[in-house]
Amino acid sequence: MMDGPRSLFMFLNENTGSLMVLLTLVYVVCTMVMVRLLMNQAWETNRGYVAVRLTFHQQMLLTLEVANQGKSAARRLKLSLDRDIYEAFDSKEKKLNDMPLFSDTIETMPAGDRYFLYLWPGTVKLGGEKFPREFKVTAAYETLGRRIVEETTLHPVLLYQFVPMTVEESLERAVKALQETRAIQEKIVSRFDQFLRSGEQQKPGGSRS
């Protein structure tokens, strides 16, 4: 029964050097993995991050917003669209792809910077090639020594489901609300006059003793 433990002890004694090398190798590998994870975490925390989204400016204009939401600059930023899209403010039907935001390379976009591009008013009917219901924007840039390519799919149709009222609609609703308020006031005044008149008619006459 002592052969097992004795044999194991002898094996460990004879191969102490090899076991130390193996343990050292495992330690080194684990340390390298931990260092790599910490470096990646630090890079993710401090990198530049270019985000693209759609918003409504002043509750009327659909706007493309490009923002560096990271902590470092985005360098050699190149934005591109997956199709030809037109803005709705130019009778010459200017393509967004030909505008400097997409045609040029932005050498440096500091952290916190934002670019805005007005697309269409809230009254535009979506559909077709000019005003698509969805489209993709690709942002390619460098940050902290790495090249990033990120693609964002935007859905104007989802925003248009909650599109705020236009100025004309707001004015029409305000006028309608005023008219309804005036009608209610007139009814109150009319009923009050009727109440006063009925009181005078029902007032009993008499003489003081």
Coordinates of N, CA and C in Angstrom, one line a residue:
M1 N 0.8 -1.2 0.0 CA 0.0 0.0 0.0 C 0.9 1.2 0.0
M2 N 2.1 1.1 0.4 CA 3.0 2.2 0.4 C 3.7 2.5 -0.9
D3 N 3.5 1.5 -1.9 CA 4.2 1.6 -3.2 C 3.7 2.9 -3.9
G4 N 2.4 3.1 -3.8 CA 1.8 4.3 -4.6 C 2.4 5.6 -4.2
P5 N 2.2 6.0 -2.9 CA 2.8 7.3 -2.4 C 4.3 7.4 -2.6
R6 N 5.0 6.2 -2.3 CA 6.4 6.2 -2.4 C 6.8 6.5 -3.9
S7 N 6.1 5.8 -4.8 CA 6.5 6.0 -6.2 C 6.2 7.4 -6.7
L8 N 5.1 8.0 -6.2 CA 4.8 9.4 -6.6 C 5.9 10.3 -6.0
F9 N 6.3 10.1 -4.8 CA 7.3 10.9 -4.2 C 8.6 10.8 -5.0
M10 N 9.0 9.6 -5.3 CA 10.2 9.4 -6.1 C 10.1 10.1 -7.5
F11 N 8.9 10.0 -8.1 CA 8.7 10.7 -9.4 C 8.9 12.2 -9.3
L12 N 8.3 12.8 -8.3 CA 8.4 14.2 -8.1 C 9.8 14.6 -7.8
N13 N 10.5 13.8 -7.0 CA 11.9 14.1 -6.6 C 12.8 14.1 -7.8
E14 N 12.5 13.1 -8.7 CA 13.4 13.0 -9.9 C 13.0 14.0 -11.0
N15 N 11.8 14.5 -11.0 CA 11.4 15.4 -12.1 C 11.0 16.8 -11.6
T16 N 11.7 17.2 -10.5 CA 11.4 18.5 -9.9 C 11.7 19.6 -10.9
G17 N 12.8 19.5 -11.6 CA 13.1 20.6 -12.6 C 12.1 20.7 -13.7
S18 N 11.7 19.6 -14.2 CA 10.7 19.6 -15.3 C 9.4 20.2 -14.8
L19 N 8.9 19.8 -13.6 CA 7.7 20.3 -13.1 C 7.8 21.9 -12.8
M20 N 8.9 22.3 -12.4 CA 9.1 23.8 -12.2 C 9.0 24.5 -13.5
V21 N 9.6 23.9 -14.5 CA 9.5 24.6 -15.8 C 8.1 24.6 -16.3
L22 N 7.3 23.5 -16.1 CA 6.0 23.5 -16.6 C 5.1 24.5 -15.8
L23 N 5.3 24.6 -14.5 CA 4.5 25.5 -13.7 C 4.9 27.0 -14.1
T24 N 6.2 27.2 -14.3 CA 6.6 28.5 -14.7 C 5.9 28.9 -16.1
L25 N 5.9 27.9 -17.0 CA 5.3 28.2 -18.3 C 3.8 28.5 -18.2
V26 N 3.1 27.7 -17.3 CA 1.7 28.0 -17.1 C 1.5 29.4 -16.5
Y27 N 2.3 29.8 -15.5 CA 2.3 31.1 -14.9 C 2.5 32.2 -15.9
V28 N 3.5 32.0 -16.8 CA 3.8 33.0 -17.8 C 2.6 33.2 -18.8
V29 N 2.0 32.1 -19.2 CA 0.9 32.1 -20.1 C -0.3 32.8 -19.5
C30 N -0.6 32.5 -18.2 CA -1.7 33.1 -17.5 C -1.5 34.6 -17.4
T31 N -0.2 35.0 -17.1 CA 0.1 36.4 -16.9 C -0.1 37.1 -18.2
M32 N 0.4 36.5 -19.3 CA 0.2 37.2 -20.6 C -1.2 37.4 -21.0
V33 N -2.0 36.4 -20.7 CA -3.5 36.5 -21.0 C -4.1 37.6 -20.2
M34 N -3.7 37.7 -18.9 CA -4.3 38.7 -18.0 C -3.8 40.1 -18.5
V35 N -2.6 40.2 -18.9 CA -2.1 41.5 -19.4 C -2.8 41.9 -20.7
R36 N -3.0 40.9 -21.6 CA -3.7 41.2 -22.8 C -5.2 41.7 -22.5
L37 N -5.8 41.0 -21.6 CA -7.2 41.4 -21.2 C -7.2 42.8 -20.6
L38 N -6.3 43.1 -19.8 CA -6.2 44.5 -19.2 C -5.9 45.5 -20.2
M39 N -5.0 45.2 -21.2 CA -4.7 46.2 -22.2 C -5.9 46.4 -23.1
N40 N -6.7 45.4 -23.4 CA -7.9 45.5 -24.3 C -8.9 46.3 -23.5
Q41 N -9.0 46.1 -22.2 CA -10.0 46.8 -21.4 C -9.7 48.3 -21.4
A42 N -8.4 48.6 -21.2 CA -7.9 50.0 -21.2 C -8.1 50.6 -22.5
W43 N -7.9 49.9 -23.6 CA -8.1 50.5 -24.9 C -9.6 50.7 -25.2
E44 N -10.5 49.8 -24.8 CA -11.9 50.0 -25.0 C -12.4 51.2 -24.1
T45 N -11.8 51.4 -23.0 CA -12.3 52.5 -22.1 C -11.8 53.9 -22.7
N46 N -10.7 53.9 -23.3 CA -10.1 55.2 -23.7 C -10.1 55.5 -25.2
R47 N -10.7 54.6 -26.0 CA -10.7 54.7 -27.4 C -11.7 55.8 -27.9
G48 N -11.5 56.3 -29.1 CA -12.5 57.1 -29.7 C -13.7 56.2 -30.2
Y49 N -14.9 56.7 -30.2 CA -16.0 56.0 -30.6 C -17.0 56.9 -31.4
V50 N -17.0 56.6 -32.7 CA -17.9 57.5 -33.6 C -19.2 56.8 -33.7
A51 N -20.2 57.5 -33.2 CA -21.6 57.0 -33.2 C -22.4 57.8 -34.2
V52 N -23.3 57.2 -34.9 CA -24.2 57.8 -35.9 C -25.6 57.5 -35.6
R53 N -26.4 58.6 -35.6 CA -27.8 58.4 -35.2 C -28.7 59.4 -35.9
L54 N -30.0 59.2 -35.9 CA -31.0 60.2 -36.4 C -31.7 60.9 -35.3
T55 N -31.9 62.2 -35.4 CA -32.7 62.9 -34.5 C -33.6 63.9 -35.2
F56 N -34.5 64.5 -34.5 CA -35.3 65.6 -35.0 C -34.8 66.9 -34.4
H57 N -34.4 67.8 -35.3 CA -33.9 69.1 -34.8 C -35.1 70.1 -34.8
Q58 N -35.2 70.7 -33.6 CA -36.3 71.7 -33.3 C -37.6 71.1 -33.7
Q59 N -37.8 69.8 -33.5 CA -39.0 69.1 -33.7 C -39.6 69.1 -35.1
M60 N -38.7 69.4 -36.1 CA -39.2 69.6 -37.5 C -38.3 68.9 -38.5
L61 N -37.0 68.9 -38.3 CA -36.1 68.5 -39.4 C -35.4 67.2 -39.0
L62 N -35.5 66.2 -39.8 CA -34.8 64.9 -39.6 C -33.3 65.2 -39.8
T63 N -32.5 64.9 -38.8 CA -31.1 65.3 -38.8 C -30.2 64.1 -38.6
L64 N -29.1 64.0 -39.4 CA -28.1 63.0 -39.2 C -27.0 63.5 -38.3
E65 N -26.8 62.9 -37.1 CA -25.8 63.3 -36.2 C -24.7 62.3 -36.1
V66 N -23.5 62.9 -36.2 CA -22.2 62.1 -36.1 C -21.5 62.6 -34.9
A67 N -21.2 61.8 -33.9 CA -20.6 62.3 -32.7 C -19.5 61.3 -32.3
N68 N -18.4 61.9 -31.8 CA -17.3 61.1 -31.2 C -17.6 61.0 -29.7
Q69 N -18.2 59.9 -29.3 CA -18.6 59.7 -27.9 C -17.5 59.1 -27.0
G70 N -16.3 58.9 -27.6 CA -15.2 58.2 -26.8 C -14.4 59.3 -26.1
K71 N -13.2 58.8 -25.6 CA -12.3 59.6 -24.8 C -11.1 60.1 -25.6
S72 N -10.9 59.5 -26.8 CA -9.8 59.9 -27.7 C -10.3 60.3 -29.0
A73 N -9.4 60.9 -29.8 CA -9.7 61.4 -31.1 C -9.9 60.3 -32.1
A74 N -10.7 60.5 -33.1 CA -10.8 59.6 -34.2 C -10.1 60.2 -35.4
R75 N -9.1 59.5 -35.9 CA -8.3 60.0 -37.0 C -8.6 59.4 -38.3
R76 N -8.5 60.2 -39.4 CA -8.7 59.8 -40.7 C -10.1 59.1 -40.8
L77 N -11.1 59.8 -40.4 CA -12.5 59.3 -40.4 C -13.0 59.5 -41.8
K78 N -13.6 58.4 -42.3 CA -14.2 58.3 -43.6 C -15.6 57.7 -43.4
L79 N -16.6 58.6 -43.7 CA -18.0 58.1 -43.7 C -18.5 57.8 -45.1
S80 N -19.4 56.8 -45.2 CA -19.9 56.4 -46.5 C -21.3 55.9 -46.3
L81 N -22.1 56.0 -47.3 CA -23.5 55.5 -47.4 C -23.6 54.3 -48.3
D82 N -24.6 53.5 -48.0 CA -24.7 52.3 -48.8 C -25.6 52.5 -50.1
R83 N -26.1 53.8 -50.2 CA -26.9 54.1 -51.4 C -26.9 55.6 -51.6
D84 N -27.4 56.0 -52.8 CA -27.6 57.5 -53.0 C -28.8 58.0 -52.3
I85 N -28.6 59.0 -51.4 CA -29.6 59.6 -50.7 C -29.6 61.1 -51.0
Y86 N -30.8 61.7 -51.1 CA -30.9 63.1 -51.5 C -31.4 63.9 -50.3
E87 N -30.9 65.2 -50.2 CA -31.5 66.1 -49.2 C -32.8 66.7 -49.8
A88 N -33.7 67.2 -49.0 CA -35.0 67.7 -49.4 C -35.0 69.2 -49.4
F89 N -33.9 69.9 -49.3 CA -33.9 71.3 -49.2 C -33.3 72.0 -50.4
D90 N -33.0 71.3 -51.4 CA -32.4 71.8 -52.6 C -33.1 71.3 -53.9
S91 N -33.5 72.3 -54.7 CA -34.2 71.9 -55.9 C -33.4 71.1 -56.9
K92 N -32.0 71.2 -56.7 CA -31.1 70.5 -57.6 C -30.9 69.1 -57.2
E93 N -31.6 68.6 -56.2 CA -31.5 67.3 -55.7 C -30.1 66.9 -55.4
K94 N -29.5 67.6 -54.4 CA -28.1 67.3 -54.1 C -28.0 66.0 -53.3
K95 N -27.0 65.2 -53.7 CA -26.8 63.9 -53.0 C -26.0 64.1 -51.7
L96 N -26.4 63.4 -50.7 CA -25.6 63.4 -49.5 C -24.2 62.9 -49.7
N97 N -24.1 61.9 -50.6 CA -22.8 61.3 -50.8 C -21.7 62.3 -51.3
D98 N -22.2 63.4 -52.0 CA -21.3 64.4 -52.6 C -21.0 65.5 -51.6
M99 N -21.6 65.5 -50.4 CA -21.3 66.5 -49.5 C -20.0 66.2 -48.7
P100 N -19.3 67.3 -48.3 CA -18.0 67.1 -47.6 C -18.0 66.1 -46.5
L101 N -19.1 66.0 -45.7 CA -19.1 65.0 -44.6 C -18.9 63.6 -45.1
F102 N -19.3 63.3 -46.3 CA -19.1 61.9 -46.9 C -18.0 61.9 -47.9
S103 N -17.8 62.9 -48.7 CA -16.9 62.9 -49.8 C -15.4 63.1 -49.3
D104 N -15.2 63.8 -48.2 CA -13.9 64.1 -47.7 C -13.5 63.2 -46.6
T105 N -12.2 63.1 -46.3 CA -11.7 62.4 -45.2 C -11.4 63.4 -44.1
I106 N -12.0 63.1 -42.9 CA -11.8 64.0 -41.8 C -10.5 63.6 -41.0
E107 N -9.5 64.4 -41.1 CA -8.2 64.0 -40.5 C -8.3 63.8 -39.0
T108 N -9.0 64.6 -38.3 CA -9.1 64.4 -36.8 C -10.4 64.9 -36.3
M109 N -11.1 64.0 -35.6 CA -12.4 64.4 -34.9 C -12.1 64.2 -33.4
P110 N -11.9 65.3 -32.7 CA -11.6 65.2 -31.3 C -12.8 64.6 -30.5
A111 N -12.5 64.1 -29.3 CA -13.5 63.5 -28.5 C -14.5 64.6 -28.1
G112 N -15.8 64.3 -28.2 CA -16.8 65.3 -27.9 C -17.4 66.1 -29.0
D113 N -16.7 66.1 -30.2 CA -17.2 66.8 -31.3 C -18.4 66.1 -31.9
R114 N -19.3 67.0 -32.5 CA -20.5 66.5 -33.2 C -20.7 67.2 -34.5
Y115 N -21.1 66.5 -35.5 CA -21.4 67.1 -36.8 C -22.9 66.8 -37.1
F116 N -23.6 67.8 -37.7 CA -25.0 67.7 -38.0 C -25.2 67.9 -39.4
L117 N -26.1 67.1 -40.0 CA -26.5 67.3 -41.4 C -28.0 67.1 -41.5
Y118 N -28.7 68.2 -41.9 CA -30.1 68.2 -42.1 C -30.5 67.4 -43.3
L119 N -31.4 66.5 -43.1 CA -31.8 65.6 -44.2 C -33.2 66.0 -44.8
W120 N -34.3 65.8 -44.0 CA -35.6 66.1 -44.6 C -36.5 66.7 -43.5
P121 N -37.5 67.4 -44.0 CA -38.5 67.9 -43.0 C -39.4 66.7 -42.6
G122 N -40.1 66.9 -41.5 CA -41.0 65.9 -41.0 C -42.2 65.6 -41.9
T123 N -42.4 66.4 -43.0 CA -43.5 66.2 -43.9 C -43.1 65.3 -45.1
V124 N -41.9 64.9 -45.2 CA -41.4 64.1 -46.4 C -42.0 62.8 -46.3
K125 N -42.5 62.3 -47.4 CA -43.1 60.9 -47.5 C -41.9 59.9 -47.8
L126 N -41.7 59.0 -46.9 CA -40.6 58.1 -47.0 C -41.0 57.0 -48.1
G127 N -39.9 56.5 -48.7 CA -40.1 55.4 -49.7 C -39.3 55.8 -51.0
G128 N -39.0 54.8 -51.7 CA -38.3 55.0 -53.0 C -36.8 55.2 -52.8
E129 N -36.1 55.7 -53.8 CA -34.6 55.8 -53.7 C -34.2 57.1 -53.0
K130 N -34.9 58.2 -53.2 CA -34.5 59.4 -52.6 C -34.6 59.5 -51.1
F131 N -35.7 59.0 -50.6 CA -36.0 59.1 -49.2 C -36.3 57.7 -48.6
P132 N -35.2 56.9 -48.5 CA -35.4 55.5 -48.1 C -35.9 55.3 -46.7
R133 N -36.6 54.2 -46.4 CA -37.1 53.9 -45.1 C -36.0 53.5 -44.2
E134 N -34.9 53.0 -44.7 CA -33.7 52.7 -43.9 C -32.5 52.8 -44.8
F135 N -31.4 53.0 -44.2 CA -30.1 53.0 -44.9 C -28.9 52.8 -43.9
K136 N -27.8 52.5 -44.5 CA -26.6 52.2 -43.6 C -25.5 53.3 -43.8
V137 N -24.9 53.6 -42.7 CA -23.7 54.5 -42.6 C -22.5 53.7 -42.1
T138 N -21.4 53.7 -42.8 CA -20.2 53.1 -42.4 C -19.2 54.1 -42.0
A139 N -18.6 54.0 -40.8 CA -17.6 54.9 -40.3 C -16.3 54.1 -40.1
A140 N -15.3 54.5 -40.9 CA -13.9 53.9 -40.8 C -13.0 54.9 -40.3
Y141 N -12.2 54.6 -39.2 CA -11.3 55.5 -38.6 C -10.3 54.8 -37.8
E142 N -9.3 55.6 -37.4 CA -8.2 55.1 -36.5 C -8.3 55.7 -35.1
T143 N -8.0 54.9 -34.1 CA -8.0 55.5 -32.8 C -7.1 54.6 -31.9
L144 N -6.2 55.3 -31.2 CA -5.2 54.6 -30.3 C -4.5 53.4 -31.0
G145 N -4.1 53.7 -32.3 CA -3.2 52.7 -33.0 C -4.0 51.6 -33.7
R146 N -5.3 51.6 -33.7 CA -6.1 50.5 -34.3 C -7.0 51.1 -35.3
R147 N -7.3 50.4 -36.4 CA -8.2 50.8 -37.4 C -9.6 50.1 -37.2
I148 N -10.6 51.0 -37.1 CA -12.0 50.5 -36.8 C -12.9 50.8 -38.0
V149 N -13.7 49.8 -38.3 CA -14.8 49.9 -39.3 C -16.1 49.5 -38.7
E150 N -17.0 50.4 -38.5 CA -18.3 50.2 -37.9 C -19.4 50.6 -38.8
E151 N -20.4 49.7 -38.9 CA -21.6 49.9 -39.8 C -22.8 50.1 -38.9
T152 N -23.6 51.2 -39.2 CA -24.8 51.5 -38.4 C -26.0 51.5 -39.4
T153 N -27.0 50.7 -39.1 CA -28.3 50.8 -39.9 C -29.2 51.7 -39.2
L154 N -29.7 52.7 -40.0 CA -30.6 53.7 -39.5 C -32.0 53.5 -40.1
H155 N -33.0 53.8 -39.3 CA -34.4 53.5 -39.7 C -35.2 54.8 -39.5
P156 N -35.2 55.7 -40.5 CA -36.0 56.9 -40.4 C -37.5 56.6 -40.3
V157 N -38.0 55.5 -40.8 CA -39.4 55.1 -40.7 C -39.8 55.0 -39.3
L158 N -38.9 54.5 -38.4 CA -39.3 54.3 -37.0 C -39.4 55.7 -36.3
L159 N -38.6 56.6 -36.7 CA -38.7 58.0 -36.1 C -39.9 58.7 -36.6
Y160 N -40.3 58.4 -37.8 CA -41.5 59.1 -38.4 C -42.8 58.6 -37.8
Q161 N -42.8 57.5 -37.1 CA -44.0 57.1 -36.4 C -44.3 58.0 -35.3
F162 N -43.2 58.6 -34.8 CA -43.4 59.5 -33.6 C -43.0 61.0 -34.0
V163 N -43.1 61.3 -35.3 CA -42.7 62.6 -35.7 C -43.5 63.7 -35.1
P164 N -42.9 64.7 -34.5 CA -43.6 65.8 -33.9 C -44.5 66.6 -34.9
M165 N -45.4 67.4 -34.4 CA -46.3 68.2 -35.3 C -45.4 69.3 -36.0
T166 N -45.9 69.6 -37.2 CA -45.3 70.7 -37.9 C -45.8 72.0 -37.4
V167 N -45.2 73.1 -37.8 CA -45.7 74.4 -37.3 C -47.1 74.6 -37.6
E168 N -47.5 74.3 -38.9 CA -48.9 74.5 -39.3 C -49.9 73.6 -38.5
E169 N -49.5 72.4 -38.2 CA -50.3 71.5 -37.4 C -50.4 72.1 -36.0
S170 N -49.3 72.6 -35.4 CA -49.4 73.1 -34.1 C -50.3 74.3 -34.0
L171 N -50.2 75.2 -35.0 CA -51.1 76.4 -35.0 C -52.6 76.0 -35.2
E172 N -52.8 75.0 -36.0 CA -54.2 74.6 -36.2 C -54.8 74.0 -34.9
R173 N -54.0 73.2 -34.2 CA -54.4 72.7 -32.9 C -54.6 73.7 -31.9
A174 N -53.7 74.7 -31.9 CA -53.9 75.8 -30.9 C -55.1 76.6 -31.2
V175 N -55.4 76.9 -32.4 CA -56.6 77.7 -32.8 C -57.9 76.9 -32.4
K176 N -57.8 75.6 -32.7 CA -59.0 74.8 -32.3 C -59.2 74.7 -30.8
A177 N -58.1 74.7 -30.0 CA -58.2 74.7 -28.6 C -58.8 76.0 -28.1
L178 N -58.4 77.1 -28.7 CA -58.9 78.4 -28.3 C -60.4 78.5 -28.6
Q179 N -60.8 78.0 -29.7 CA -62.2 78.0 -30.1 C -63.0 77.2 -29.2
E180 N -62.5 76.0 -28.8 CA -63.3 75.2 -27.8 C -63.4 75.9 -26.5
T181 N -62.3 76.5 -26.0 CA -62.3 77.2 -24.8 C -63.3 78.4 -24.8
R182 N -63.3 79.1 -25.9 CA -64.3 80.3 -26.0 C -65.7 79.8 -25.9
A183 N -65.9 78.6 -26.6 CA -67.3 78.1 -26.6 C -67.7 77.7 -25.2
I184 N -66.8 77.1 -24.5 CA -67.1 76.7 -23.1 C -67.4 77.9 -22.2
Q185 N -66.6 79.0 -22.4 CA -66.8 80.2 -21.7 C -68.2 80.8 -22.0
E186 N -68.6 80.8 -23.2 CA -69.9 81.4 -23.6 C -71.0 80.6 -23.0
K187 N -70.9 79.3 -22.9 CA -71.9 78.5 -22.3 C -72.0 78.8 -20.8
I188 N -70.9 79.0 -20.2 CA -70.9 79.3 -18.7 C -71.6 80.6 -18.5
V189 N -71.2 81.6 -19.3 CA -71.8 83.0 -19.2 C -73.3 82.9 -19.4
S190 N -73.7 82.1 -20.5 CA -75.1 82.0 -20.8 C -75.9 81.4 -19.6
R191 N -75.4 80.3 -19.1 CA -76.1 79.7 -18.0 C -76.2 80.5 -16.7
F192 N -75.1 81.3 -16.5 CA -75.1 82.2 -15.3 C -76.1 83.3 -15.5
D193 N -76.3 83.8 -16.7 CA -77.3 84.8 -17.0 C -78.7 84.2 -16.8
Q194 N -78.9 83.0 -17.3 CA -80.2 82.3 -17.1 C -80.5 82.1 -15.6
F195 N -79.5 81.8 -14.8 CA -79.6 81.6 -13.4 C -80.1 82.9 -12.7
L196 N -79.4 84.0 -13.1 CA -79.7 85.3 -12.5 C -81.2 85.7 -12.9
R197 N -81.5 85.5 -14.1 CA -82.9 85.9 -14.5 C -83.9 85.1 -13.8
S198 N -83.7 83.8 -13.7 CA -84.7 82.9 -13.0 C -84.8 83.3 -11.6
G199 N -83.7 83.8 -10.9 CA -83.8 84.2 -9.5 C -84.6 85.5 -9.4
E200 N -84.4 86.4 -10.3 CA -85.2 87.6 -10.2 C -86.7 87.4 -10.4
Q201 N -87.0 86.4 -11.3 CA -88.4 86.1 -11.6 C -89.1 85.4 -10.4
Q202 N -88.3 84.6 -9.7 CA -88.9 83.8 -8.6 C -88.8 84.6 -7.2
K203 N -88.3 85.8 -7.2 CA -88.1 86.6 -6.0 C -89.5 87.0 -5.5
P204 N -89.9 86.6 -4.3 CA -91.3 87.0 -3.7 C -91.4 88.4 -3.4
G205 N -92.6 89.0 -3.6 CA -92.8 90.4 -3.2 C -93.4 90.4 -1.9
G206 N -93.4 91.5 -1.2 CA -94.0 91.7 0.1 C -93.8 93.0 0.7
S207 N -94.4 93.3 1.8 CA -94.3 94.6 2.5 C -93.8 94.4 3.9
R208 N -93.0 95.4 4.3 CA -92.5 95.3 5.7 C -93.5 95.8 6.7
S209 N -93.6 95.1 7.8 CA -94.5 95.6 8.9 C -93.8 96.5 9.8

